[in-house]
């Protein structure tokens, strides 16, 4: 793969720059995405395994010995089985596979020996706060509104208004027993490890309104580190002052200009100074592996911006006219997001309870603001009358102000919609593509019975004569039953070409997948019968609509074909009769693929003219796009496939290459006992579709029985057409050169001149 990859990091954001041919860049991008996804999945699994260990401890007992704990992964597996209510699950104990009968055992191996199983619940009900409201059954998380004037309400409101003068609408307590209990376990562990109990602080965390429900149920997720800031490293940030978290950077408002914030009980533990690219907190000293629990912006006075904490915490919320805020209890730096938070929302509407002094001050401030707005609105009216001006000026100003507000709301709505689209671009595109493919599949399902009638006619009138001519043993071949079942063809992907196509044509590539319940019976030669009960067909079919015309039906004809040979798997019936038949070797999947290729694989096409002016021969035999001259040069460092003395002695290989484009292929000469063969052969292929057709190079080790596969390489000939000449080296280090030769029509309809433009 001829690509170059550059990495750079700006503002704690790492980026990759991949340069090379588009196909290689796409392949490299796919591989990198797979690696990142794998790492993310492994981190998520590690997080879930650790969480399961804090919730329960599964143990087993062998004979009269004491109960022993399973390893963490088996513990997670058993906890999952319990959660999913599985009847049994397989585990491994000291190298022996046991089947555990859920939920309380026993565990039985293949010899009938049993182990006693028990589950120790590490989460005690007495850890749940007494002031929590009762939780309904099967409810993992509950948001409980807190009444104004209560001690809990006033305490949270006071902490919020100490640094932020925004109006609070509602305060809710977020009750999540699982996260709360696991946090208590983390807290006790931290107190024992650090040797003190000064590990908990109450901090603020601003968030987008779209993530509130996720945080309430699952806690904070460190995987989103860097979305808003990474000044102290990659983790979850918390602030001492509510005003910091209330900024638009962290608390993005919803359509009603409301924001959300959490007040959290955070297990900061022992902390140190953070750095921008830090992934985990540093060790507490050079002679110890114990790490700090969290990092801060200022170790001497960490009240400035935010804490960066790596680990566990619990969510909650409260809401203001410009900010919706949430409180959560605790965070632990080395584990997954856990715990249960207090979420509050404040309402300023009427209440019969006694108001505190802070509430009175807040109401007075709101009254003064309201009075100031009234003066601002009505004073121009008074001034206009006092000065004797026309009332039209007041009306004009009111119209302009109203228009400005509406225009601003419309603009904000557009910006919000654009931001949502950018954040969910992949989901939106995939959803639209899924809807399109679903509609196409629905059309195919409706038309499938008629397609079966068409295929029955095609098999009997076209394919049956072709089968008879393919081998003398099949000259009596006859279809006796053709039924294409009730499962239609599926379109799994679609691509429309917008470049490198004529303006009078539309080209679509569709990935098709067919796993049908076909029922086809055939008589090979009396009394020998054969049949098919189901088949699988996968491939990419190209549909060309040309020429485009200015009258109904807008398209002059439809042409479709497979660009390359599709894959085919057949479930044969009647094999008992076929095994003794000389026709069996002829009636194989390869033979059927050759028949399909002779009809529908380039250069062969299925053509259907829709108007009289379009001729079938013009559609079926168009002028080729060009000629590709392929130089098969050499291969290096091939794998030695030949062995001697039952594999104890390594030999070499007898490599040869096959070069294929569409339905035409060449086989190179075989180089005996050589892992670095040199062929220096030249082959030419007529190209009918570029982009679309591919050059396929495959390497094999020639043997007396079955040739061993060494490797393959594919090259889109559209790349060759654009670059005119391409040198390629495959993963198996086989070198080849491809040149594009254009076909130009000279004077006279049947004269073609090949021009080498490489």
XYZ file of C-alpha atoms in Angstrom, residues 14-675:
662
model
C -4.498 14.651 17.538
C -5.024 14.423 13.788
C -3.849 12.137 10.987
C -2.988 13.177 7.451
C -3.016 10.276 4.979
C -1.631 10.806 1.479
C -1.747 8.401 -1.433
C -4.127 6.917 -3.974
C -7.779 7.310 -3.030
C -8.319 3.566 -2.739
C -5.275 3.122 -0.487
C -6.252 6.157 1.611
C -9.765 4.747 2.027
C -8.374 1.358 3.035
C -5.932 2.931 5.513
C -8.693 5.112 6.970
C -10.863 2.044 7.446
C -8.059 0.146 9.204
C -7.291 3.102 11.506
C -10.987 3.417 12.346
C -11.099 -0.299 13.179
C -8.082 0.047 15.497
C -9.590 3.052 17.292
C -12.908 1.246 17.650
C -11.121 -1.801 19.050
C -9.289 0.308 21.644
C -12.534 2.054 22.601
C -14.326 -1.290 22.965
C -11.501 -2.677 25.105
C -11.621 0.381 27.363
C -15.399 0.071 27.665
C -15.081 -3.636 28.512
C -12.448 -2.864 31.156
C -14.756 -0.247 32.636
C -17.698 -2.668 32.779
C -15.552 -5.417 34.317
C -14.410 -3.063 37.082
C -17.952 -1.860 37.696
C -19.184 -5.461 38.005
C -16.467 -6.143 40.594
C -17.737 -3.264 42.732
C -21.312 -4.518 42.555
C -20.929 -8.260 43.251
C -18.363 -10.978 43.971
C -19.100 -14.423 42.450
C -17.444 -17.314 44.301
C -17.118 -21.094 43.909
C -16.383 -23.917 46.366
C -14.471 -27.096 45.540
C -15.423 -30.035 47.781
C -14.763 -29.051 51.422
C -12.514 -26.065 50.673
C -13.449 -22.455 51.347
C -15.218 -20.349 48.754
C -12.861 -18.658 46.271
C -13.570 -15.651 44.056
C -13.690 -15.979 40.278
C -11.358 -13.817 38.220
C -12.708 -10.374 37.269
C -13.624 -11.326 33.674
C -15.550 -14.434 34.778
C -17.199 -12.341 37.505
C -18.350 -9.884 34.825
C -19.579 -12.749 32.621
C -21.663 -14.216 35.451
C -23.081 -10.796 36.390
C -24.099 -10.246 32.766
C -25.793 -13.642 32.633
C -27.725 -12.781 35.798
C -28.750 -9.396 34.405
C -29.926 -10.948 31.109
C -31.684 -13.795 32.976
C -29.820 -16.489 31.043
C -30.568 -20.081 32.149
C -26.880 -21.055 32.144
C -23.430 -19.820 31.192
C -20.059 -21.505 30.587
C -17.033 -20.513 32.685
C -13.496 -21.814 33.122
C -12.137 -22.806 36.542
C -8.473 -23.877 36.696
C -8.486 -24.833 33.031
C -11.705 -26.885 33.285
C -14.905 -25.764 31.523
C -18.016 -25.713 33.748
C -21.646 -24.928 32.955
C -23.174 -22.721 35.663
C -26.914 -23.029 36.247
C -28.132 -19.515 36.913
C -28.724 -17.860 39.271
C -27.435 -19.946 42.187
C -25.613 -22.896 40.634
C -24.291 -25.468 40.738
C -21.514 -25.501 38.133
C -21.093 -28.832 36.325
C -18.219 -29.982 34.097
C -18.282 -32.581 31.318
C -17.575 -35.436 33.764
C -20.484 -34.582 36.045
C -18.397 -33.031 38.813
C -20.029 -30.027 40.464
C -19.000 -26.829 42.209
C -21.130 -24.794 44.580
C -21.715 -21.217 43.406
C -22.755 -18.140 45.339
C -23.032 -14.396 44.726
C -21.887 -11.913 47.365
C -23.679 -8.574 47.020
C -21.191 -5.803 47.764
C -23.868 -3.111 47.678
C -25.714 -2.785 50.969
C -29.063 -1.077 51.235
C -27.936 0.864 54.300
C -25.575 2.856 52.044
C -28.579 4.541 50.371
C -29.228 8.060 51.813
C -32.230 8.149 54.136
C -33.705 11.301 52.584
C -34.043 9.655 49.153
C -37.549 9.049 47.828
C -38.666 5.401 47.364
C -37.558 3.968 44.020
C -40.233 2.270 41.832
C -39.538 -1.334 40.859
C -37.250 -1.867 37.832
C -36.290 1.835 37.819
C -32.490 2.282 37.615
C -32.614 6.078 37.879
C -35.116 8.624 39.211
C -35.159 12.440 38.991
C -36.923 13.837 42.085
C -37.909 17.558 42.189
C -36.809 19.265 45.441
C -39.284 21.628 47.069
C -38.238 25.252 47.485
C -37.439 26.326 51.021
C -36.170 22.948 52.222
C -32.722 22.645 53.745
C -31.451 20.608 50.819
C -32.831 23.147 48.330
C -31.416 26.195 50.099
C -27.991 24.613 50.507
C -27.646 23.927 46.782
C -29.082 27.309 45.775
C -26.642 29.114 48.079
C -23.647 27.308 46.563
C -24.844 28.149 43.063
C -25.555 31.849 43.719
C -22.224 32.335 45.469
C -20.598 32.815 42.059
C -23.461 32.863 39.525
C -26.355 35.338 39.512
C -28.512 33.495 36.988
C -32.097 32.599 37.891
C -32.641 28.994 38.916
C -35.903 27.431 37.699
C -35.860 23.909 39.127
C -33.588 21.688 41.183
C -33.832 17.900 40.960
C -32.197 15.124 42.946
C -30.906 12.356 40.667
C -31.258 9.003 42.466
C -29.208 6.154 40.964
C -28.680 3.390 43.574
C -26.136 1.377 41.581
C -23.869 4.349 40.918
C -24.271 5.636 44.482
C -23.381 2.313 46.104
C -20.356 1.758 43.884
C -19.138 5.235 44.806
C -19.347 4.421 48.489
C -17.066 1.450 47.837
C -14.627 3.729 46.008
C -14.777 6.268 48.798
C -13.930 3.725 51.507
C -11.082 2.383 49.365
C -9.696 5.895 48.847
C -9.856 6.718 52.557
C -7.918 3.570 53.400
C -5.366 4.123 50.643
C -4.743 7.838 51.306
C -4.859 7.597 55.099
C -7.324 10.484 55.553
C -10.995 11.307 54.965
C -10.551 14.666 53.249
C -11.172 13.176 49.797
C -14.558 14.611 48.832
C -15.466 18.022 47.404
C -18.637 19.456 45.885
C -17.967 20.818 42.392
C -19.941 21.982 39.348
C -20.052 20.443 35.882
C -21.826 22.107 32.939
C -23.193 19.949 30.140
C -25.299 20.048 26.975
C -29.010 19.422 27.391
C -28.802 16.414 25.026
C -26.565 14.441 27.413
C -28.524 14.857 30.678
C -30.428 11.565 30.474
C -27.291 9.611 29.574
C -25.347 11.078 32.510
C -28.210 10.476 34.936
C -28.385 6.783 34.071
C -24.768 5.898 33.267
C -22.675 8.609 34.910
C -19.958 10.712 33.285
C -17.994 9.203 30.417
C -14.292 9.913 30.141
C -14.386 8.785 26.477
C -15.722 12.271 25.625
C -12.586 13.910 27.047
C -11.469 16.859 24.951
C -14.922 17.808 23.661
C -14.803 21.159 25.463
C -11.352 21.452 27.057
C -8.130 19.524 27.633
C -6.011 22.158 29.401
C -5.238 19.776 32.261
C -5.311 16.496 30.346
C -7.821 14.043 28.952
C -10.561 13.446 31.494
C -13.782 14.906 32.953
C -13.649 18.492 34.189
C -15.294 20.050 37.272
C -15.278 23.635 38.526
C -15.325 25.165 41.993
C -17.433 28.129 40.830
C -20.810 27.683 39.119
C -20.153 30.734 36.925
C -17.354 28.874 35.150
C -19.533 25.873 34.290
C -22.425 28.156 33.284
C -20.576 29.524 30.247
C -21.807 28.589 26.762
C -18.643 26.573 26.215
C -19.714 23.938 28.736
C -23.492 24.457 29.190
C -24.974 24.756 25.721
C -28.560 26.126 25.920
C -31.587 24.404 24.458
C -34.224 26.072 22.264
C -35.717 27.818 25.314
C -32.298 29.228 26.224
C -32.155 26.961 29.286
C -28.916 25.377 30.459
C -28.083 22.357 32.591
C -25.438 21.952 35.283
C -24.454 19.279 37.809
C -23.411 19.891 41.421
C -21.323 16.824 42.191
C -19.778 15.172 45.206
C -16.348 14.538 43.693
C -13.721 12.241 45.166
C -10.721 14.390 44.307
C -8.497 12.561 46.808
C -4.833 13.531 46.581
C -4.326 15.860 43.607
C -1.447 17.515 41.746
C -0.853 19.997 38.910
C -2.327 18.875 35.552
C -0.805 19.210 32.076
C -2.396 19.490 28.650
C -1.542 16.085 27.135
C -1.813 14.114 30.372
C -3.811 10.879 30.037
C -3.613 9.576 33.604
C -2.483 11.302 36.809
C 1.276 10.987 37.496
C 2.816 8.794 40.195
C 3.136 10.286 43.684
C 6.882 9.669 43.672
C 9.723 8.049 41.756
C 9.867 5.131 44.161
C 6.159 4.264 44.074
C 3.629 3.223 41.444
C 0.707 4.757 43.349
C -0.785 7.592 41.327
C -2.490 10.804 42.334
C -6.272 10.616 42.344
C -6.879 13.734 40.226
C -5.221 16.841 38.786
C -6.060 20.554 39.196
C -5.250 23.880 37.591
C -3.508 25.303 40.673
C -2.260 22.938 43.329
C -1.864 25.676 45.956
C -5.309 27.191 45.374
C -7.449 24.883 43.210
C -10.474 27.146 43.221
C -9.771 28.760 39.872
C -11.224 26.873 36.900
C -11.764 23.214 37.075
C -10.655 19.906 38.421
C -9.636 17.202 36.018
C -10.603 13.882 37.550
C -10.124 10.502 35.993
C -12.727 8.090 37.194
C -16.118 7.735 38.825
C -18.840 10.152 39.666
C -22.609 10.500 39.921
C -25.111 12.834 38.201
C -27.848 15.336 39.198
C -29.411 18.560 37.796
C -30.915 21.995 38.336
C -32.351 24.445 35.815
C -32.269 28.212 35.276
C -33.721 30.548 32.673
C -30.362 30.542 30.955
C -28.874 27.428 32.450
C -30.175 23.979 33.395
C -27.974 22.534 36.123
C -27.372 19.116 37.748
C -25.624 17.882 40.888
C -23.726 14.634 41.320
C -22.040 13.201 44.416
C -18.696 11.541 43.813
C -15.909 10.893 41.371
C -13.049 8.437 41.670
C -10.029 8.935 39.449
C -9.250 5.383 38.353
C -12.565 3.803 37.520
C -15.627 4.145 35.323
C -18.340 6.724 35.753
C -20.259 5.628 38.793
C -22.334 6.889 41.701
C -25.578 8.698 42.161
C -26.010 12.393 42.166
C -28.323 14.976 43.556
C -30.146 16.849 40.849
C -32.198 19.885 41.700
C -34.479 22.315 39.854
C -35.693 25.634 41.208
C -39.038 27.235 40.398
C -39.898 30.874 41.291
C -43.631 30.411 41.055
C -46.043 30.866 43.997
C -45.428 28.988 47.218
C -47.049 29.022 50.637
C -43.773 28.262 52.369
C -41.754 30.917 54.203
C -39.224 32.607 51.936
C -35.623 32.972 52.945
C -33.753 36.284 52.714
C -31.951 35.149 49.564
C -35.291 34.289 47.926
C -36.672 37.731 48.828
C -33.608 39.424 47.340
C -33.967 37.368 44.186
C -37.660 38.310 43.805
C -36.838 42.009 44.332
C -34.129 41.843 41.673
C -36.529 40.227 39.214
C -39.120 42.937 39.954
C -36.566 45.690 39.330
C -35.540 44.091 36.047
C -39.195 43.816 34.997
C -39.814 47.471 35.976
C -36.747 48.584 34.019
C -37.964 46.763 30.918
C -41.398 48.408 31.234
C -39.810 51.865 31.473
C -37.598 51.074 28.477
C -40.655 50.101 26.397
C -43.132 52.818 27.422
C -40.807 55.816 27.807
C -40.420 56.262 23.998
C -44.248 56.401 23.725
C -44.400 59.115 26.401
C -41.510 60.986 24.772
C -43.196 60.858 21.362
C -46.402 62.376 22.760
C -44.482 64.965 24.784
C -42.561 66.142 21.707
C -45.640 66.048 19.470
C -44.202 63.474 17.074
C -46.297 61.147 14.945
C -47.275 57.810 16.447
C -46.031 56.209 13.218
C -42.443 56.468 14.508
C -43.363 54.354 17.541
C -45.112 51.776 15.381
C -42.158 51.688 12.996
C -39.728 51.097 15.872
C -41.941 48.350 17.298
C -42.129 46.648 13.877
C -38.347 46.820 13.485
C -37.748 45.435 17.000
C -40.242 42.616 16.392
C -38.632 41.808 13.042
C -35.180 41.803 14.637
C -36.290 39.381 17.376
C -37.971 37.045 14.915
C -34.973 37.157 12.605
C -32.633 36.391 15.523
C -34.782 33.461 16.657
C -34.850 32.140 13.090
C -31.095 32.526 12.790
C -30.488 30.792 16.138
C -32.768 27.975 15.051
C -30.813 27.579 11.799
C -27.477 27.597 13.617
C -28.799 25.079 16.155
C -30.035 22.831 13.370
C -26.682 23.075 11.592
C -24.782 22.253 14.793
C -27.035 19.263 15.459
C -26.476 18.056 11.902
C -22.698 18.371 12.199
C -22.730 16.524 15.533
C -24.918 13.750 14.101
C -23.872 13.872 10.440
C -23.010 10.177 10.186
C -26.270 9.162 11.861
C -28.376 11.432 9.610
C -26.677 10.268 6.399
C -26.926 6.614 7.402
C -30.594 7.081 8.307
C -31.416 8.671 4.945
C -29.441 5.991 3.099
C -31.205 3.301 5.128
C -34.594 4.790 4.221
C -33.643 4.880 0.546
C -32.429 1.283 0.554
C -35.514 0.225 2.532
C -37.728 1.798 -0.124
C -35.795 0.021 -2.882
C -36.107 -3.272 -0.984
C -39.856 -2.694 -0.639
C -40.142 -2.179 -4.402
C -38.190 -5.397 -4.994
C -40.433 -7.277 -2.579
C -43.542 -6.122 -4.430
C -42.041 -6.973 -7.824
C -40.404 -10.244 -6.769
C -43.154 -12.608 -8.079
C -42.890 -10.992 -11.505
C -39.104 -11.185 -11.336
C -39.496 -14.922 -10.726
C -41.573 -15.195 -13.901
C -38.890 -13.308 -15.829
C -36.110 -15.527 -14.429
C -38.022 -18.690 -15.303
C -38.239 -17.508 -18.898
C -34.555 -16.482 -18.877
C -33.403 -19.841 -17.471
C -35.359 -21.904 -19.968
C -34.771 -19.778 -23.067
C -31.219 -18.508 -22.540
C -29.346 -20.360 -19.814
C -30.627 -23.857 -20.621
C -29.161 -23.793 -24.181
C -25.899 -22.360 -22.795
C -25.649 -25.188 -20.245
C -26.212 -27.790 -22.954
C -23.390 -26.329 -25.038
C -20.962 -26.123 -22.082
C -20.312 -29.874 -21.953
C -21.247 -32.967 -23.991
C -22.409 -34.581 -20.742
C -25.073 -31.864 -20.351
C -26.607 -31.935 -23.838
C -29.895 -33.312 -22.388
C -30.031 -30.772 -19.549
C -33.598 -29.496 -18.914
C -35.178 -27.318 -16.228
C -38.266 -29.089 -14.865
C -39.178 -26.667 -12.042
C -38.254 -23.028 -11.449
C -39.493 -21.173 -8.358
C -37.639 -18.228 -6.838
C -39.381 -18.369 -3.463
C -40.655 -15.495 -1.364
C -37.408 -13.854 -0.134
C -36.475 -10.961 -2.440
C -33.103 -9.594 -3.383
C -31.636 -6.996 -0.984
C -29.752 -3.830 -1.919
C -27.141 -3.272 0.810
C -25.391 -0.229 -0.657
C -25.615 2.242 -3.509
C -23.274 4.689 -5.214
C -24.138 7.265 -7.872
C -21.353 8.661 -10.050
C -21.283 12.431 -10.465
C -17.866 12.780 -12.112
C -16.219 11.121 -15.101
C -19.608 10.337 -16.656
C -21.370 11.678 -19.719
C -24.070 14.297 -19.158
C -26.556 12.115 -21.039
C -26.301 9.109 -18.742
C -26.830 8.088 -15.130
C -24.575 5.392 -13.605
C -25.394 3.594 -10.362
C -23.425 0.875 -8.575
C -25.499 -1.306 -6.242
C -24.216 -3.912 -3.806
C -26.720 -6.742 -3.863
C -27.149 -9.668 -1.493
C -29.485 -12.570 -2.121
C -30.032 -15.414 0.318
C -33.152 -16.899 -1.191
C -35.381 -19.911 -0.764
C -35.244 -20.855 -4.433
C -36.511 -24.251 -5.532
C -35.117 -25.307 -8.897
C -35.165 -28.853 -10.266
C -33.398 -29.993 -13.402
C -32.971 -33.228 -15.312
C -29.333 -33.681 -16.269
C -29.755 -36.919 -18.143
C -32.504 -39.469 -17.463
C -32.707 -40.724 -14.793
C -30.132 -38.354 -13.290
C -31.673 -35.283 -11.610
C -30.271 -32.266 -9.867
C -31.787 -29.457 -7.876
C -31.164 -26.305 -5.875
C -32.797 -25.623 -2.502
C -31.549 -22.160 -1.635
C -28.573 -20.131 -2.841
C -26.475 -17.140 -1.804
C -25.365 -14.538 -4.327
C -23.370 -11.401 -3.530
C -21.842 -8.877 -5.886
C -21.881 -5.356 -7.275
C -24.131 -4.665 -10.220
C -23.901 -1.534 -12.348
C -27.043 0.054 -13.807
C -26.677 2.539 -16.668
C -29.604 4.713 -17.732
C -28.813 6.115 -21.178
C -29.449 8.112 -23.201
C -31.371 10.704 -21.211
C -34.071 12.224 -23.431
C -36.490 15.129 -23.171
C -39.673 13.086 -23.366
C -41.379 10.283 -21.480
C -39.957 7.912 -20.251
C -36.927 10.304 -19.961
C -34.550 7.342 -20.405
C -33.875 5.683 -23.747
C -32.703 2.363 -22.330
C -31.537 0.432 -19.277
C -28.319 -1.597 -19.159
C -27.124 -3.636 -16.203
C -24.241 -6.021 -15.604
C -21.805 -7.258 -12.984
C -18.534 -5.353 -13.096
C -16.695 -8.373 -11.665
C -17.680 -11.954 -11.016
C -20.065 -12.237 -8.044
C -19.710 -14.874 -5.321
C -22.101 -17.809 -5.406
C -22.963 -20.532 -2.894
C -25.478 -23.242 -3.838
C -27.296 -25.788 -1.692
C -27.502 -28.751 -4.079
C -30.061 -31.521 -3.983
C -30.113 -34.823 -5.860
C -26.442 -35.393 -5.012
C -26.902 -39.162 -4.662
C -27.610 -39.451 -8.387
C -24.981 -36.888 -9.376
C -22.043 -38.560 -7.642
C -21.947 -41.353 -10.245
C -22.512 -39.035 -13.164
C -19.770 -37.761 -15.490
C -21.799 -34.555 -15.706
C -21.249 -33.753 -12.035
C -17.861 -32.195 -12.624
C -19.381 -30.029 -15.338
C -22.403 -28.961 -13.306
C -20.493 -27.091 -10.592
C -20.676 -23.635 -9.073
C -17.749 -22.520 -11.246
C -19.613 -23.670 -14.337
C -22.730 -21.779 -13.314
C -20.602 -18.702 -12.597
C -19.116 -18.993 -16.098
C -22.644 -19.113 -17.518
C -23.673 -16.041 -15.517
C -20.463 -14.310 -16.606
C -21.234 -15.053 -20.255
C -24.512 -13.174 -19.840
C -24.008 -10.462 -17.214
C -20.301 -9.943 -16.387
C -18.360 -7.418 -18.442
C -17.977 -7.245 -21.379
C -21.392 -8.953 -21.475
C -24.446 -6.852 -20.666
C -28.204 -7.192 -20.227
C -29.835 -4.414 -22.278
C -33.439 -3.234 -22.495
C -34.230 -0.369 -24.909
C -37.258 1.705 -23.934
C -37.700 3.649 -27.206
C -37.456 2.550 -30.824
C -34.598 4.920 -31.680
C -32.212 3.040 -29.361
C -30.856 -0.192 -30.839
C -29.929 -3.213 -28.727
C -26.615 -3.756 -30.530
C -25.578 -0.152 -29.765
C -26.301 -0.704 -26.069
C -24.726 -4.165 -25.854
C -21.522 -3.354 -27.743
C -20.532 0.244 -26.909
C -17.127 1.671 -27.671
C -14.693 0.559 -24.901
C -13.279 3.203 -22.571
C -9.692 2.230 -23.348
C -7.004 -0.427 -23.062
C -4.834 -1.143 -20.020
C -1.374 -2.557 -20.590
C -0.250 -4.472 -17.506
C 3.443 -5.192 -16.914
C 3.801 -8.109 -14.492
C 7.364 -7.619 -13.291
C 8.333 -9.565 -10.191
C 7.502 -10.668 -6.625
C 9.677 -10.664 -3.523
C 9.800 -12.419 -0.160
C 6.985 -14.861 -0.862
C 5.921 -17.480 1.659
C 7.460 -20.937 1.337
C 4.544 -23.335 0.942
C 6.403 -26.515 -0.074
C 7.588 -28.737 2.793
C 9.324 -32.109 3.027
C 9.544 -34.907 5.573
C 6.070 -34.297 7.011
C 6.627 -30.566 7.304
C 9.897 -30.753 9.244
C 11.953 -29.374 6.353
C 10.943 -26.072 4.766
C 11.229 -25.815 1.007
C 10.327 -22.989 -1.317
C 7.400 -22.256 -3.611
C 6.648 -22.584 -7.313
C 4.888 -19.253 -7.804
C 2.763 -18.147 -10.689
C 0.385 -15.208 -11.063
C -3.078 -14.787 -12.536
C -4.047 -11.391 -13.914
C -7.774 -10.799 -14.360
C -9.983 -7.962 -15.533
C -13.660 -8.823 -15.615
C -14.244 -12.091 -17.428
C -10.812 -12.225 -19.063
C -7.681 -13.487 -17.347
C -4.107 -14.567 -18.042
C -1.864 -17.004 -16.219
C 1.855 -16.311 -16.027
C 4.588 -18.875 -16.351
C 5.545 -20.832 -13.223
C 8.947 -20.079 -11.657
C 10.173 -23.262 -9.975
C 11.543 -23.122 -6.405
C 11.874 -19.372 -6.115
C 10.583 -16.951 -3.473
